[in-house]
Amino acid sequence: MLTCLKGGHVVDPVAGLDGPADLWVEDGRVVEAPDGPRPDRIIDCAGLVVMAGAIDIHSHIASGHVNTARLLLPEFHKAFQARPGATKLSQIGWTAEETGLRYAEMGFTLVVEPAMAPSSALHSHLELADIPIIDKAALVVLGNDDVLLSLMRAGESPQAIEDYVAWTVGSARALGVKTINAGGSAAFKDNVRAFSIDDEVPDYGVTSRAIVKTLQSAVTGLKIPHPLHVHCNNLGIAGSADSAAATIQSAEGLPLHLAHLQFYGYGAGGKRGFSSEGQRLAELVNARPEITVDIGQVMFGPTVTISSDELRQFAGRTAGSPGKYVIMDGEANGGGVVPIDYKETSYYSALQWAIGLELFLLIKDPWRVFFTTDHPNGAPFTAYPELFALLMDRDVRARWLEMLPDAAVKATCLTELDREYTLAEIAIMTRAAPARLLGLPDRGHLSPGAVADIAVYRPGEDKAQMFASAAWLLKDGEVVVENGAVTRRRFGKALALKAETDAAMGRRMERYMQDRYGLPAHWFAVPQDALGRETPFGWVDMR
Amino acid sequence: MTTAWIDGEAAEHAAAIAAAAGRIRASRHPLFTGDYGDVATTRALLRLAAQAGGAVDQQNAAAALGWLSVLRETGSFVGAPAEIRRRADMLLFVGPNALQAAPELADFVLTEQPDLGRGKGGPRRVLWLGGPAALPDLPGGGRVEAVACAPGQLRAALSMLRAGVSGQRFGKGPLATDVIHALAVTLREARFGALVFAACDLDELDLEMLLGLVADLNAETRWTTLPLSGDPAAFGAAQVATWTAGWPLRLGFGRGVPEHDLWRFDGARLAASGECDLVVHLGSGEADLPEAFRELPLIAVTSDATAWRSEPAIRFTVASTSAGHLIRFNELWGSFVAAAPGTASDRPSPAELLDGIAEALDAASQEEAA
Ligand SMILES: [Zn+2]
């Protein structure tokens, strides 16, 4: 079927397009304007904005920890059902089904779960397989696991470590590798309560820095397109900016991605001992072209923090609201679930909100800064439209600032920042740059050959309204959303790397699992036929 | 090969599927339950129940539910069995049935000495609060240190222990003061301790007290818990229900959206009260069918083809082996695991059968709409 999206304002920064154009789609791909044949379907896009489907690189949508959060907080889902769409809490997108529908309605076509534990990769993929419409992917977590730390302690070769990383990526069907408070969870199980980049993990004698550098080399050496995705030490505490700064400096010219930088934008200044380091971190990022970051913006309202940073979740456990938490002593990372309420009236929450926006507005290159709320840690992903409005319109920011405590407003430079993101910059940050960062050359743009994931929006003064509700969404060339509502429910794929695994490493892992646990190594695997979908995976090339 | 019977008479498979869909459509309030728990079956059962507006229970749901209700009231520390096996230098069993609830799991954490972290290489101490009168031999040959306590006194003992651990004063109770003081010191000396208990065996207030003790111990050292649910299938079904519907079992879809209520959607209660008028039951055969469902119209999905003495309205036999990977929750692993493929079967899998009924139901409602 030949479809023509006619007369829209196409915003495609990769092709240098920012104006009226027709788009042609056939067999799930964007095609050249054909010479002869008439389209089978014309979608009138006059007056509408046309972009590639949006890509979210960091959103906790599918894992054992996410399901534990659901189990811990039945009241969240109850509120959702009572008043769908009425409050931020109610928009949390709590089931696999809701996750797919809500993302699609906002024009998203690919979402990455950033924290898949190797031992529960199957659980993550089972949930991902039940998320309708969109494509998805997951990053596999290493850096607190006994195998890696033991290989490092034994001084094994970079080749052995690459083989192990490749084996894990292959077993877990991952699109990339993440490390979360590298060594910190392992140390916490040995009762270490504070852990920084140059601290050693007891018993293994390796530092957090060494773990990050080792994994960065392996990811680079294996030609995994997505740079090592790092959740730094000391998340969320006053003074955490030092940890982020040290990690940025440790990149040493090789690509490195820092997750949810906002949660590290804190100094210990001021009379409350909690101040903004947004400017300092933005300058560091601006000066280091090998660094990319996502923000983890805080928006106001109740939500839940879900993290494989067990040490951090332990430290924050008593500040939860409602007052209950789950701390998981997993093998390797473990993690924790702590509900939280970011209140507009709180100096701390308000400053967190402001620091996120400082980073967005002060980091100059839209190719290196990514919108996220670290769903659901800073806010549910359904808050994105409001976030885009805040970035695109300084008057919207001014209105929000009026509602915040004076002390917080005084502690941020946000009032001095005039920058407004253009549509083209939004298209870079939400489409073109994520596709490039993940190594997906046929996504994030609309040139012939691209996957026909296309979002069409109705522009208006209210940018939040515009991005909340796509006028049209095409997934693989098929219309799935019209006027902000899903019209066709189908299933996408999980994107996974074509990882080549070394047979000797496979045998070594089999021995390790038998020796230490008496269990088979294939329990790490995610068999294709286990997921109940005809084509569960889409394969992605190494660089 | 016959795979379906209507009123005890062999039937064409397609005709029986249509009859089952017709029965479900005609039912006011169907109940979907039985002994299931693999991911594909649970997924298919939830889909069918949602379409039919029915209630969903699982034969052993109660085993998982007590623990899940406490978890969501108070939260908890929870440890992966794999980590406890390798790291725990102290285990505290609580309650008389702590070992019997999941013997395989107890074996798994007990057989080897710790080889990770601060407790590495050392012996592992095993204490048992309120254990059985005759303590069993431990796998791996270790010795158990008994702390006697009658089952009815567990909560009081745990409460004293919490006070002892936190350095607070406590009054008289089931354990002597010096026993509490000594035990508190011991527990605080653990480098990585795990409190092991049969979650289905303790009441909710006992569980809350026990989780409180672990939270208190973590102020200074590391402790975690190992709840033994007693039924990984029920726990697996609860997990699938949670990402599908937002809540664990038990569920009802009668109002168009999933609702979660342990009491309202208890299958035995629904049958006894007459609220449900049709049961769709998964099990191995007639012996598997709980008494509560014998008086109701029944669609039985069984792995055993033996004829029933009292034949249900419709009976299907389904595959008991699978050529593909069957996914189940595994307590040792603490997550889902793919079982190695077995031999192919001529019969449909339970999931295929349930999907077939769902499709027939779908087609029938579309016809009606048109
Ligand atoms: Zn995150």
Coordinates of C-alpha atoms in Angstrom, one line a residue, chain A:
Chain A
M1 CA 0.0 0.0 0.0
L2 CA 1.3 3.4 -1.0
T3 CA 0.5 6.2 1.5
C4 CA 1.1 9.9 1.0
L5 CA 1.3 12.3 4.0
K6 CA 0.4 15.5 2.1
G7 CA 1.3 19.1 2.7
G8 CA 2.6 18.9 6.3
H9 CA 5.3 21.0 7.8
V10 CA 8.1 18.4 8.0
V11 CA 10.7 18.8 10.7
D12 CA 13.6 16.5 9.9
P13 CA 16.9 17.9 11.1
V14 CA 18.9 15.0 9.6
A15 CA 17.6 15.8 6.1
G16 CA 17.8 19.6 6.9
L17 CA 14.0 19.8 6.3
D18 CA 12.0 22.4 8.2
G19 CA 9.1 23.3 6.0
P20 CA 6.3 22.0 3.7
A21 CA 6.8 18.7 2.1
D22 CA 5.0 15.5 1.1
L23 CA 6.1 12.1 2.6
W24 CA 5.6 8.8 0.8
V25 CA 5.3 5.5 2.6
E26 CA 5.3 2.0 1.3
D27 CA 5.8 -1.5 2.9
G28 CA 6.7 0.1 6.2
R29 CA 9.4 2.4 4.9
V30 CA 9.6 6.0 3.8
V31 CA 10.1 6.0 0.0
E32 CA 11.0 8.5 -2.8
A33 CA 8.1 10.3 -4.3
P34 CA 6.9 7.8 -7.0
D35 CA 6.7 8.9 -10.6
G36 CA 3.6 7.3 -11.8
P37 CA 1.3 5.5 -9.3
R38 CA -1.3 7.3 -7.3
P39 CA -1.3 6.8 -3.5
D40 CA -3.8 4.2 -2.1
R41 CA -4.3 6.6 0.8
I42 CA -3.7 10.3 1.3
I43 CA -3.4 11.7 4.8
D44 CA -4.0 15.4 4.7
C45 CA -1.3 17.0 6.8
A46 CA -2.0 20.6 5.8
G47 CA -1.4 22.8 8.9
L48 CA 0.2 19.9 10.8
V49 CA 3.7 19.2 12.0
V50 CA 5.3 16.0 10.8
M51 CA 8.2 14.3 12.6
A52 CA 9.8 10.9 12.9
G53 CA 8.4 8.8 15.8
A54 CA 9.8 9.9 19.1
I55 CA 12.4 7.7 20.9
D56 CA 12.8 7.5 24.7
I57 CA 16.2 6.3 25.7
H58 CA 15.6 5.8 29.5
S59 CA 12.3 4.8 31.0
H60 CA 11.7 2.1 33.5
I61 CA 8.8 0.2 31.9
A62 CA 9.5 -3.5 32.2
S63 CA 11.4 -5.4 34.9
G64 CA 11.1 -7.3 38.1
H65 CA 11.7 -4.1 40.0
V66 CA 8.9 -2.3 38.1
N67 CA 6.5 -5.1 38.9
T68 CA 7.6 -5.0 42.5
A69 CA 6.6 -1.3 42.5
R70 CA 3.2 -2.2 41.1
L71 CA 2.9 -4.8 43.9
L72 CA 3.9 -2.3 46.6
L73 CA 1.6 0.4 45.4
P74 CA -1.8 -0.9 44.6
E75 CA -3.3 2.4 45.6
F76 CA -1.6 4.1 42.5
H77 CA -3.4 1.8 40.1
K78 CA -6.7 2.3 42.0
A79 CA -6.4 6.0 41.6
F80 CA -5.7 5.6 37.9
Q81 CA -8.8 3.6 37.4
A82 CA -11.0 5.9 39.4
R83 CA -10.0 9.1 37.4
P84 CA -8.1 8.2 34.3
G85 CA -6.3 11.2 33.0
A86 CA -7.3 13.4 35.9
T87 CA -4.0 13.8 37.8
K88 CA -0.3 13.2 37.3
L89 CA -0.4 10.2 39.6
S90 CA -3.3 8.7 37.6
Q91 CA -1.3 9.0 34.4
I92 CA 1.5 6.7 35.5
G93 CA 0.8 4.1 32.8
W94 CA 0.9 1.3 35.2
T95 CA 0.3 -1.8 33.1
A96 CA 2.2 -3.1 30.1
E97 CA -0.9 -2.3 28.0
E98 CA -1.2 1.2 29.3
T99 CA 2.5 1.9 28.7
G100 CA 2.2 1.1 25.0
L101 CA -1.1 3.0 24.5
R102 CA 0.0 6.2 26.3
Y103 CA 3.4 6.3 24.6
A104 CA 1.8 5.8 21.2
E105 CA -0.8 8.5 21.8
M106 CA 2.1 11.0 22.4
G107 CA 3.8 10.0 19.1
F108 CA 6.4 7.6 20.5
T109 CA 7.5 4.6 18.6
L110 CA 10.5 3.3 20.5
V111 CA 11.2 3.2 24.3
V112 CA 14.3 1.8 26.1
E113 CA 14.1 0.1 29.5
P114 CA 17.5 1.0 31.0
A115 CA 17.9 -1.5 33.8
M116 CA 17.5 -5.1 32.8
A117 CA 19.3 -7.4 35.3
P118 CA 21.0 -10.4 33.5
S119 CA 19.3 -12.9 35.8
S120 CA 15.9 -11.5 35.1
A121 CA 16.3 -10.6 31.4
L122 CA 13.5 -13.0 30.7
H123 CA 11.2 -11.2 33.0
S124 CA 11.9 -7.9 31.4
H125 CA 11.4 -9.3 27.9
L126 CA 8.1 -11.0 28.9
E127 CA 6.8 -7.6 30.0
L128 CA 8.2 -5.8 27.0
A129 CA 6.5 -8.4 24.7
D130 CA 3.1 -7.4 26.3
I131 CA 3.6 -3.7 25.6
P132 CA 1.6 -3.0 22.5
I133 CA 2.2 -0.8 19.4
I134 CA 5.7 0.6 20.1
D135 CA 9.1 -1.0 19.6
K136 CA 11.2 -1.4 22.7
A137 CA 14.7 -2.4 23.9
A138 CA 16.6 -2.9 27.1
L139 CA 20.1 -2.1 28.5
V140 CA 21.6 -4.9 30.5
V141 CA 23.2 -4.0 33.8
L142 CA 26.8 -5.0 34.8
G143 CA 29.3 -3.7 37.3
N144 CA 28.1 -5.2 40.6
D145 CA 28.2 -8.8 39.5
D146 CA 30.6 -11.3 40.9
V147 CA 31.8 -12.5 37.5
L148 CA 33.0 -9.1 36.3
L149 CA 34.4 -8.1 39.6
S150 CA 36.2 -11.5 39.9
L151 CA 37.6 -11.2 36.4
M152 CA 39.0 -7.7 37.3
R153 CA 40.4 -8.9 40.6
A154 CA 42.2 -11.7 38.8
G155 CA 43.6 -9.3 36.3
E156 CA 42.1 -11.1 33.4
S157 CA 42.7 -9.7 29.9
P158 CA 40.5 -7.1 28.2
Q159 CA 39.6 -9.8 25.7
A160 CA 38.1 -12.1 28.5
I161 CA 36.1 -9.2 29.8
E162 CA 34.8 -8.3 26.3
D163 CA 33.8 -12.0 25.9
Y164 CA 31.9 -11.9 29.1
V165 CA 30.2 -8.6 28.2
A166 CA 29.3 -10.0 24.8
W167 CA 28.0 -13.2 26.4
T168 CA 25.7 -11.2 28.7
V169 CA 24.5 -8.9 26.0
G170 CA 23.7 -11.9 23.8
S171 CA 22.0 -13.9 26.5
A172 CA 19.9 -11.0 27.7
R173 CA 19.1 -9.7 24.2
A174 CA 20.2 -6.2 25.1
L175 CA 20.7 -3.1 23.0
G176 CA 23.4 -1.8 25.2
V177 CA 25.2 -1.9 28.6
K178 CA 24.5 0.1 31.7
T179 CA 26.3 0.3 35.0
I180 CA 24.5 1.5 38.1
N181 CA 26.6 2.9 41.0
A182 CA 29.4 0.6 39.8
G183 CA 30.5 -1.5 42.7
G184 CA 28.2 0.4 45.1
S185 CA 25.5 -2.3 45.4
A186 CA 28.2 -5.0 46.0
A187 CA 29.8 -2.9 48.6
F188 CA 26.5 -2.2 50.3
K189 CA 26.0 -5.9 50.8
D190 CA 29.2 -5.8 52.7
N191 CA 27.7 -3.0 54.8
V192 CA 29.4 -0.1 53.1
R193 CA 27.1 2.9 53.5
A194 CA 28.9 5.6 51.4
F195 CA 30.6 4.8 48.1
S196 CA 32.4 7.1 45.7
I197 CA 34.3 6.8 42.5
D198 CA 37.7 6.0 44.0
D199 CA 36.4 3.7 46.7
E200 CA 37.2 0.0 46.5
V201 CA 34.6 -2.7 46.6
P202 CA 35.6 -4.8 49.7
D203 CA 37.1 -8.2 48.9
Y204 CA 37.4 -7.5 45.2
G205 CA 39.8 -4.6 45.6
V206 CA 38.6 -2.8 42.5
T207 CA 37.4 0.8 42.5
S208 CA 34.2 2.2 41.0
R209 CA 36.3 4.1 38.5
A210 CA 38.1 0.9 37.4
I211 CA 34.7 -0.8 36.8
V212 CA 33.4 2.1 34.7
K213 CA 36.6 2.3 32.7
T214 CA 36.7 -1.5 32.2
L215 CA 33.1 -1.6 31.0
Q216 CA 33.6 1.5 28.8
S217 CA 36.6 -0.2 27.1
A218 CA 34.7 -3.4 26.6
V219 CA 31.6 -1.6 25.1
T220 CA 33.9 0.4 22.8
G221 CA 36.0 -2.7 21.9
L222 CA 32.9 -4.7 21.0
K223 CA 31.6 -1.9 18.8
I224 CA 28.4 -1.7 20.7
P225 CA 26.8 1.4 19.2
H226 CA 25.3 2.8 22.4
P227 CA 28.1 4.2 24.7
L228 CA 28.3 2.7 28.2
H229 CA 25.3 4.1 30.0
V230 CA 26.4 5.2 33.5
H231 CA 24.4 5.8 36.6
C232 CA 27.1 7.5 38.8
N233 CA 27.7 7.1 42.5
N234 CA 26.0 9.2 45.2
L235 CA 22.8 9.9 43.3
G236 CA 20.5 12.4 45.0
I237 CA 22.6 13.6 47.8
A238 CA 23.9 17.1 48.4
G239 CA 27.3 17.3 46.9
S240 CA 26.6 14.6 44.2
A241 CA 27.8 17.0 41.5
D242 CA 31.3 16.0 42.4
S243 CA 30.5 12.4 41.5
A244 CA 29.1 13.4 38.2
A245 CA 32.0 15.7 37.5
A246 CA 34.5 13.0 38.3
T247 CA 32.7 10.5 36.0
I248 CA 32.6 13.0 33.2
Q249 CA 36.3 13.6 33.5
S250 CA 36.9 9.8 33.6
A251 CA 35.6 9.5 30.0
E252 CA 39.0 10.5 28.6
G253 CA 37.8 11.0 25.1
L254 CA 35.8 7.8 24.7
P255 CA 32.0 8.0 24.5
L256 CA 30.1 7.8 27.8
H257 CA 26.5 8.5 28.5
L258 CA 25.4 9.8 31.9
A259 CA 21.9 9.0 33.0
H260 CA 19.5 11.4 34.8
L261 CA 22.1 14.1 35.3
Q262 CA 19.6 16.3 37.3
F263 CA 19.9 13.9 40.2
Y264 CA 23.5 14.8 40.4
G265 CA 23.1 18.6 40.0
Y266 CA 23.3 19.2 43.8
G267 CA 25.8 21.1 45.9
A268 CA 25.8 21.4 49.6
G269 CA 25.7 25.2 49.7
G270 CA 23.1 27.6 51.2
K271 CA 21.5 27.5 54.6
R272 CA 19.6 24.3 53.8
G273 CA 22.8 22.6 52.6
F274 CA 21.2 21.9 49.2
S275 CA 22.1 24.1 46.2
S276 CA 22.2 24.0 42.4
E277 CA 25.3 22.9 40.5
G278 CA 23.4 22.9 37.2
Q279 CA 25.6 25.6 35.7
R280 CA 28.8 23.8 36.7
L281 CA 27.7 20.4 35.2
A282 CA 26.4 22.0 32.0
E283 CA 29.7 23.7 31.5
L284 CA 31.5 20.4 32.0
V285 CA 29.2 18.7 29.5
N286 CA 29.6 21.5 27.0
A287 CA 33.4 21.2 27.2
R288 CA 33.5 17.4 26.6
P289 CA 32.1 16.3 23.2
E290 CA 32.4 12.6 24.1
I291 CA 29.7 13.0 26.8
T292 CA 26.0 12.6 26.3
V293 CA 23.5 13.0 29.1
D294 CA 19.8 12.5 29.8
I295 CA 18.2 14.7 32.4
G296 CA 15.7 12.8 34.6
Q297 CA 13.6 15.9 35.0
V298 CA 11.5 16.2 38.2
M299 CA 7.9 17.2 37.8
F300 CA 5.6 17.8 40.7
G301 CA 3.3 15.1 42.1
P302 CA 3.4 11.7 43.7
T303 CA 5.4 9.0 41.9
V304 CA 7.7 6.1 42.8
T305 CA 11.5 5.7 42.5
I306 CA 12.6 2.4 41.0
S307 CA 16.3 1.8 40.9
S308 CA 18.9 -0.9 40.8
D309 CA 21.1 1.4 42.9
E310 CA 20.4 -0.5 46.1
L311 CA 22.7 1.6 48.3
R312 CA 20.9 4.8 47.2
Q313 CA 17.4 3.4 47.7
F314 CA 18.4 2.1 51.1
A315 CA 19.7 5.6 52.1
G316 CA 16.5 7.2 50.9
R317 CA 14.1 4.5 52.2
T318 CA 12.8 6.4 55.2
A319 CA 11.9 9.6 53.2
G320 CA 9.3 7.7 51.2
S321 CA 5.7 8.8 50.8
P322 CA 3.6 6.8 51.5
G323 CA 6.0 5.4 54.1
K324 CA 6.9 2.0 52.8
Y325 CA 9.6 0.6 50.6
V326 CA 11.2 -2.6 49.2
I327 CA 14.9 -3.1 49.3
M328 CA 16.1 -6.0 47.2
D329 CA 19.4 -7.8 47.9
G330 CA 19.7 -9.4 44.5
E331 CA 22.6 -11.2 43.2
A332 CA 24.6 -8.5 41.4
N333 CA 22.8 -5.2 41.6
G334 CA 19.6 -5.7 43.6
G335 CA 17.7 -2.5 44.0
G336 CA 14.9 -0.7 45.7
V337 CA 11.5 0.8 45.3
V338 CA 10.6 3.9 47.3
P339 CA 7.5 6.0 46.6
I340 CA 8.0 9.7 46.7
D341 CA 5.9 12.9 46.5
Y342 CA 7.6 15.9 44.8
K343 CA 5.8 18.9 46.3
E344 CA 5.6 22.3 44.7
T345 CA 5.8 23.8 48.2
S346 CA 9.0 22.0 49.0
Y347 CA 12.3 23.9 48.6
Y348 CA 14.1 20.6 47.7
S349 CA 11.6 19.4 45.1
A350 CA 11.3 22.9 43.6
L351 CA 15.0 23.2 43.3
Q352 CA 15.3 19.7 41.7
W353 CA 12.8 20.8 39.1
A354 CA 14.7 24.0 38.4
I355 CA 18.1 22.2 38.2
G356 CA 16.7 19.9 35.5
L357 CA 15.6 22.8 33.4
E358 CA 19.0 24.6 34.0
L359 CA 20.7 21.6 32.5
F360 CA 18.4 21.4 29.5
L361 CA 18.8 25.1 28.8
L362 CA 22.5 25.5 29.5
I363 CA 23.8 22.4 27.6
K364 CA 24.1 23.9 24.2
D365 CA 24.2 20.9 21.8
P366 CA 20.7 19.3 21.5
W367 CA 22.5 16.2 20.0
R368 CA 24.0 15.5 23.4
V369 CA 21.2 16.1 25.9
F370 CA 18.1 13.9 26.1
F371 CA 14.7 14.6 27.6
T372 CA 13.8 12.0 30.2
T373 CA 12.0 12.1 33.5
D374 CA 13.7 8.8 34.3
H375 CA 10.2 7.5 34.4
P376 CA 8.8 7.0 36.9
N377 CA 11.7 8.3 39.2
G378 CA 11.4 12.1 38.4
A379 CA 7.9 11.9 37.0
P380 CA 5.7 9.5 34.9
F381 CA 6.5 9.6 31.2
T382 CA 3.1 11.2 30.6
A383 CA 4.6 14.4 31.9
Y384 CA 6.7 14.8 28.8
P385 CA 4.3 17.1 26.9
E386 CA 4.5 19.6 29.8
L387 CA 8.2 19.3 29.9
F388 CA 8.5 20.1 26.2
A389 CA 6.3 23.1 26.8
L390 CA 8.6 24.3 29.5
L391 CA 11.6 24.0 27.2
M392 CA 9.9 25.7 24.3
D393 CA 8.2 28.6 26.1
R394 CA 9.9 30.9 28.7
D395 CA 6.5 32.3 29.6
V396 CA 5.3 28.8 30.7
R397 CA 8.5 28.6 32.8
A398 CA 7.8 32.0 34.4
R399 CA 4.2 30.9 35.3
W400 CA 5.6 27.7 37.0
L401 CA 8.3 29.7 38.8
E402 CA 5.6 32.0 40.3
M403 CA 4.1 29.1 42.2
L404 CA 7.4 27.9 43.8
P405 CA 8.9 28.9 47.1
D406 CA 11.0 32.1 46.9
A407 CA 14.0 30.4 48.5
A408 CA 14.1 27.9 45.6
V409 CA 13.6 30.6 43.0
K410 CA 16.5 32.5 44.5
A411 CA 18.7 29.5 44.4
T412 CA 18.4 28.9 40.6
C413 CA 19.6 30.8 37.6
L414 CA 16.6 29.7 35.7
T415 CA 14.9 33.1 35.8
E416 CA 17.9 34.5 33.7
L417 CA 17.6 31.9 31.0
D418 CA 15.7 33.0 27.9
R419 CA 16.5 30.1 25.7
E420 CA 13.4 28.5 24.0
Y421 CA 13.9 25.2 22.2
T422 CA 12.8 25.3 18.6
L423 CA 10.8 22.6 16.9
A424 CA 13.9 21.5 15.1
E425 CA 15.8 21.2 18.4
I426 CA 12.9 19.2 19.9
A427 CA 13.1 16.9 16.8
I428 CA 16.8 16.5 17.4
M429 CA 16.5 15.8 21.1
T430 CA 13.5 13.4 20.8
R431 CA 14.2 11.7 17.5
A432 CA 17.4 12.2 15.5
A433 CA 19.8 12.2 18.5
P434 CA 18.4 9.1 20.3
A435 CA 18.4 7.1 17.0
R436 CA 22.1 8.0 16.5
L437 CA 23.0 7.4 20.1
L438 CA 21.4 3.9 20.0
G439 CA 22.9 3.0 16.6
L440 CA 19.7 2.9 14.6
P441 CA 20.5 4.5 11.2
D442 CA 17.0 3.9 9.8
R443 CA 15.2 5.7 12.6
G444 CA 14.8 9.2 13.9
H445 CA 14.6 10.8 10.4
L446 CA 12.3 10.7 7.4
S447 CA 14.6 10.2 4.4
P448 CA 13.8 7.4 1.9
G449 CA 14.7 4.1 3.5
A450 CA 13.8 5.1 7.0
V451 CA 11.4 3.0 9.0
A452 CA 8.0 4.7 8.5
D453 CA 7.5 5.6 12.2
I454 CA 5.9 9.0 11.7
A455 CA 4.2 11.3 14.3
V456 CA 2.0 14.1 13.1
Y457 CA 1.0 16.9 15.6
R458 CA -1.5 19.7 15.5
P459 CA 0.6 22.9 16.3
G460 CA -0.8 25.5 18.7
E461 CA 0.0 28.0 21.3
D462 CA -0.3 25.2 24.0
K463 CA 2.8 23.1 23.3
A464 CA 1.8 20.6 26.0
Q465 CA -1.5 20.0 24.3
M466 CA 0.3 19.6 20.9
F467 CA 2.7 16.9 22.2
A468 CA 0.2 15.2 24.4
S469 CA -2.0 14.0 21.6
A470 CA -0.6 13.0 18.2
A471 CA -3.0 13.9 15.3
W472 CA -1.7 10.8 13.5
L473 CA 0.9 8.1 14.3
L474 CA 2.2 5.7 11.8
K475 CA 4.1 2.6 13.1
D476 CA 6.0 0.7 10.4
G477 CA 3.8 2.6 7.9
E478 CA 0.5 1.6 9.5
V479 CA -1.9 4.2 11.0
V480 CA -2.1 3.3 14.7
V481 CA -3.3 6.6 16.3
E482 CA -5.8 9.2 15.1
N483 CA -6.6 12.4 17.0
G484 CA -4.8 11.2 20.0
A485 CA -6.5 7.9 20.3
V486 CA -5.2 4.4 19.5
T487 CA -7.1 3.0 16.5
R488 CA -5.1 -0.1 15.8
R489 CA -3.5 -2.3 18.4
R490 CA -0.5 -4.3 17.2
F491 CA 2.8 -5.4 18.6
G492 CA 6.2 -4.0 17.9
K493 CA 9.6 -5.7 18.4
A494 CA 12.3 -5.6 21.0
L495 CA 15.5 -4.3 19.4
A496 CA 18.6 -6.3 20.3
L497 CA 22.2 -6.4 19.2
K498 CA 23.6 -9.0 16.9
A499 CA 26.1 -10.0 19.5
E500 CA 28.7 -12.7 18.6
T501 CA 29.4 -14.8 21.6
D502 CA 32.5 -16.8 22.2
A503 CA 31.9 -20.5 22.7
A504 CA 34.7 -20.8 25.3
M505 CA 33.1 -18.0 27.4
G506 CA 29.8 -19.9 27.1
R507 CA 31.5 -23.0 28.6
R508 CA 33.2 -20.9 31.2
M509 CA 29.9 -19.5 32.3
E510 CA 28.3 -22.9 32.4
R511 CA 31.1 -24.1 34.7
Y512 CA 30.8 -21.0 36.9
M513 CA 27.1 -21.4 37.3
Q514 CA 27.5 -25.1 38.2
D515 CA 30.3 -24.5 40.6
R516 CA 28.8 -21.6 42.5
Y517 CA 25.1 -22.2 42.3
G518 CA 24.5 -25.7 40.9
L519 CA 22.3 -24.2 38.3
P520 CA 22.5 -24.1 34.5
A521 CA 23.8 -21.0 32.7
H522 CA 21.0 -21.2 30.2
W523 CA 18.7 -19.7 32.9
F524 CA 20.1 -16.4 31.8
A525 CA 18.9 -16.9 28.3
V526 CA 15.8 -15.4 26.6
P527 CA 14.6 -17.9 24.0
Q528 CA 12.8 -16.4 21.0
D529 CA 9.8 -18.8 21.3
A530 CA 9.3 -17.9 25.0
L531 CA 7.7 -14.5 24.3
G532 CA 4.5 -15.4 22.6
R533 CA 5.0 -13.1 19.6
E534 CA 5.7 -14.1 16.1
T535 CA 8.7 -11.9 15.6
P536 CA 9.8 -10.8 19.1
F537 CA 13.1 -9.3 18.1
G538 CA 14.5 -6.8 15.6
W539 CA 18.2 -7.2 15.2
V540 CA 20.6 -4.3 15.3
D541 CA 24.1 -4.3 13.9
M542 CA 27.2 -3.6 15.9
R543 CA 29.1 -0.5 14.7

